[in-house]
Amino acid sequence: MQVRLSQITMPDSISIDLGSALPYLVDRTLALVGKDSDSLRWRSRLNTLVRLSATEASQVQCVGMPNPIPIQQIYQPLDLITVKNGVPSHERFDELLEHGTNRVIFAGPGRGKTTLLHWAYIHLMNSKSQVPILFTLRWPEGVDMLAEFVDGLCQGRTLKRKDGEVVILVDGYDEIAEDEQKRVSQALMLFASAEIGHFYLTCRSFYDVFELKAQHCDLAPFTHADAVQFVRAFSSASGFEILAEPVLQELYDHGFQDFASHPLMLALVCILQTGPEKEIPRRAIGLIERAIQTLTLRWDQSKGVRRQTDIPVDGYERVRCLSRLAFDMPSLRGRWEVVESTVRRHLHLIQVTGVDPRQLLREIAQWYGVLVPIGPDTWEFVHRTIHDYLAARFWVDSGGFGLHTPKDWTARSAYATCLTPDATRNMVLMLSSPGPLAAFNECLYNRAAFDPIAVGQAFITRIASGPPPMMEARELTVRVKIDEDSFGFFTDEALRALLLVAGQRSEEASKAVALYALGELGARKASVMSHNLVNHLLTMYQSICDWRIELYRLGGEVQSYRLRDVISSSA
């Protein structure tokens, strides 16, 4: 889901009256800075930031939702998960706000990180003890404003107790360049050292946060109750009747519980429920593809939502134009000059003349809600996942992907890999490249087509070439830890391929990989495979067959099983 500025000049937009809360917040925020010449120069910028932040944070517009709605109508209070001594614990975020501890909040794309901070900002607007200020790092000069604000705050007057704590909410650490990430970390370290408040920073999972001492936590997924309330809110906002319980039960019956726990994916499922085809697809990227197709049908064939237009460009070409725009825009936001040039080129290639690019984009924003204006000269894709998918689709369809090895393995190149008929070569290259395995995990999650033996060989080779896995044996227990835990994303068949490959190799990393693969299969109650492999594993691990195996998983969780129980269950 994505928040949206009420200042967008759309004929059916909703403007929320923030009442007396906004002037109160502006006054309290401006009181934080002094009255010297430098401070006075900055007060105007701070005033604008507060007003824009409050307007944007007060509304939510999910992908495909025709109008933005007040955040309170759809926001579901989610817990934060913190791992302490290897044990995950849940904390209510609204209660955490009162405690004042610095946190870095991780979650995957579309999990609700932005909405969480926006809700916190609105929640704290009327606080008498805390002064919130929201920095959206992807905004122009967002990093500069954060650094300048913290520097001025720490160099200026000391806050008195009656002034209250400053709560800095920083959104989108993963959406900026590495050098800017380091500047953000430095600014927040300086802020923390001043002991005048606390901060909350959001970042996509699998990213490193540079040199910033703060408690790391994960945003909890939707519970069933959260999902029910979300679907009902979406139904009310969209104007289509969507029965929450039957839709969720269909997801569960298909084995897609994760879709129900994921705000963006659940929003896309709701979109499918408003179209003519309602079958749930079998993989995440397929869900995005089907949702985009449904949005196209809303223009071409949908039930009662056809809009009148004088532009001779059908829904198929509009989505192709969106894909070209996504490919040409390296970031979510693009200046009008870039956007206009791409639209004009697309119109030229499909040989349509006399069309105003701004009018075409306006209609695309109104009908699809995927690319929207955020000012007179700037356009923005509503979510990175949609942006990356459309760009990847264009990259593959145009024939450009595959001609050269991508310079960086990003979500865009991962999606493009998933859209190819055979992802083996690229997935092996991902494993041989330095850096985290986010793109590789994305391919696994989206069920890319690949040779499990070839990828299994490359995976073990990567583990063997990195830091040695920890394998400690004492007191009838073997403790195992591998730095990169992708096992939860592998299919059962790919896990069996890992076992087969590991059984043919002798290095310590192969044994560690096999123990992780066995643990994952055991947790799923899936068979190991053939009797020959079972017998080989029994021989390979004879000395520790009756021992307890403890696997240290991603996020600090410890998984425990007895080796003989898993192996003998397949015999």
mmCIF file of C-alpha atoms in Angstrom, residues 57 61 102 128 147 180 190 204 222 235-236 247 252 290 313 348 376 414 422 543 548:
data_model
loop_
_atom_site.group_PDB
_atom_site.id
_atom_site.type_symbol
_atom_site.label_atom_id
_atom_site.label_comp_id
_atom_site.label_asym_id
_atom_site.label_seq_id
_atom_site.Cartn_x
_atom_site.Cartn_y
_atom_site.Cartn_z
ATOM 1 C CA ALA A 57 0.488 10.594 6.372
ATOM 2 C CA GLN A 61 -4.362 4.686 -1.117
ATOM 3 C CA ASN A 102 15.630 3.758 19.083
ATOM 4 C CA LYS A 128 1.885 16.806 24.808
ATOM 5 C CA ALA A 147 21.071 15.866 8.291
ATOM 6 C CA GLU A 180 23.246 8.659 1.446
ATOM 7 C CA LEU A 190 24.383 12.263 16.314
ATOM 8 C CA ARG A 204 13.574 -3.319 3.572
ATOM 9 C CA PHE A 222 -1.085 -9.681 9.389
ATOM 10 C CA SER A 235 -14.234 -3.492 -0.010
ATOM 11 C CA SER A 236 -15.802 -0.392 1.498
ATOM 12 C CA VAL A 247 -11.470 -14.935 0.033
ATOM 13 C CA TYR A 252 -5.429 -20.824 2.817
ATOM 14 C CA ARG A 290 -2.751 -10.907 -12.788
ATOM 15 C CA VAL A 313 -5.057 4.285 -26.691
ATOM 16 C CA HIS A 348 5.392 7.623 -31.717
ATOM 17 C CA PRO A 376 3.134 19.733 -11.017
ATOM 18 C CA ALA A 414 15.404 -10.809 -10.139
ATOM 19 C CA ASP A 422 15.049 -20.888 -17.673
ATOM 20 C CA SER A 543 27.903 -40.651 14.653
ATOM 21 C CA ARG A 548 19.760 -33.058 18.809
#
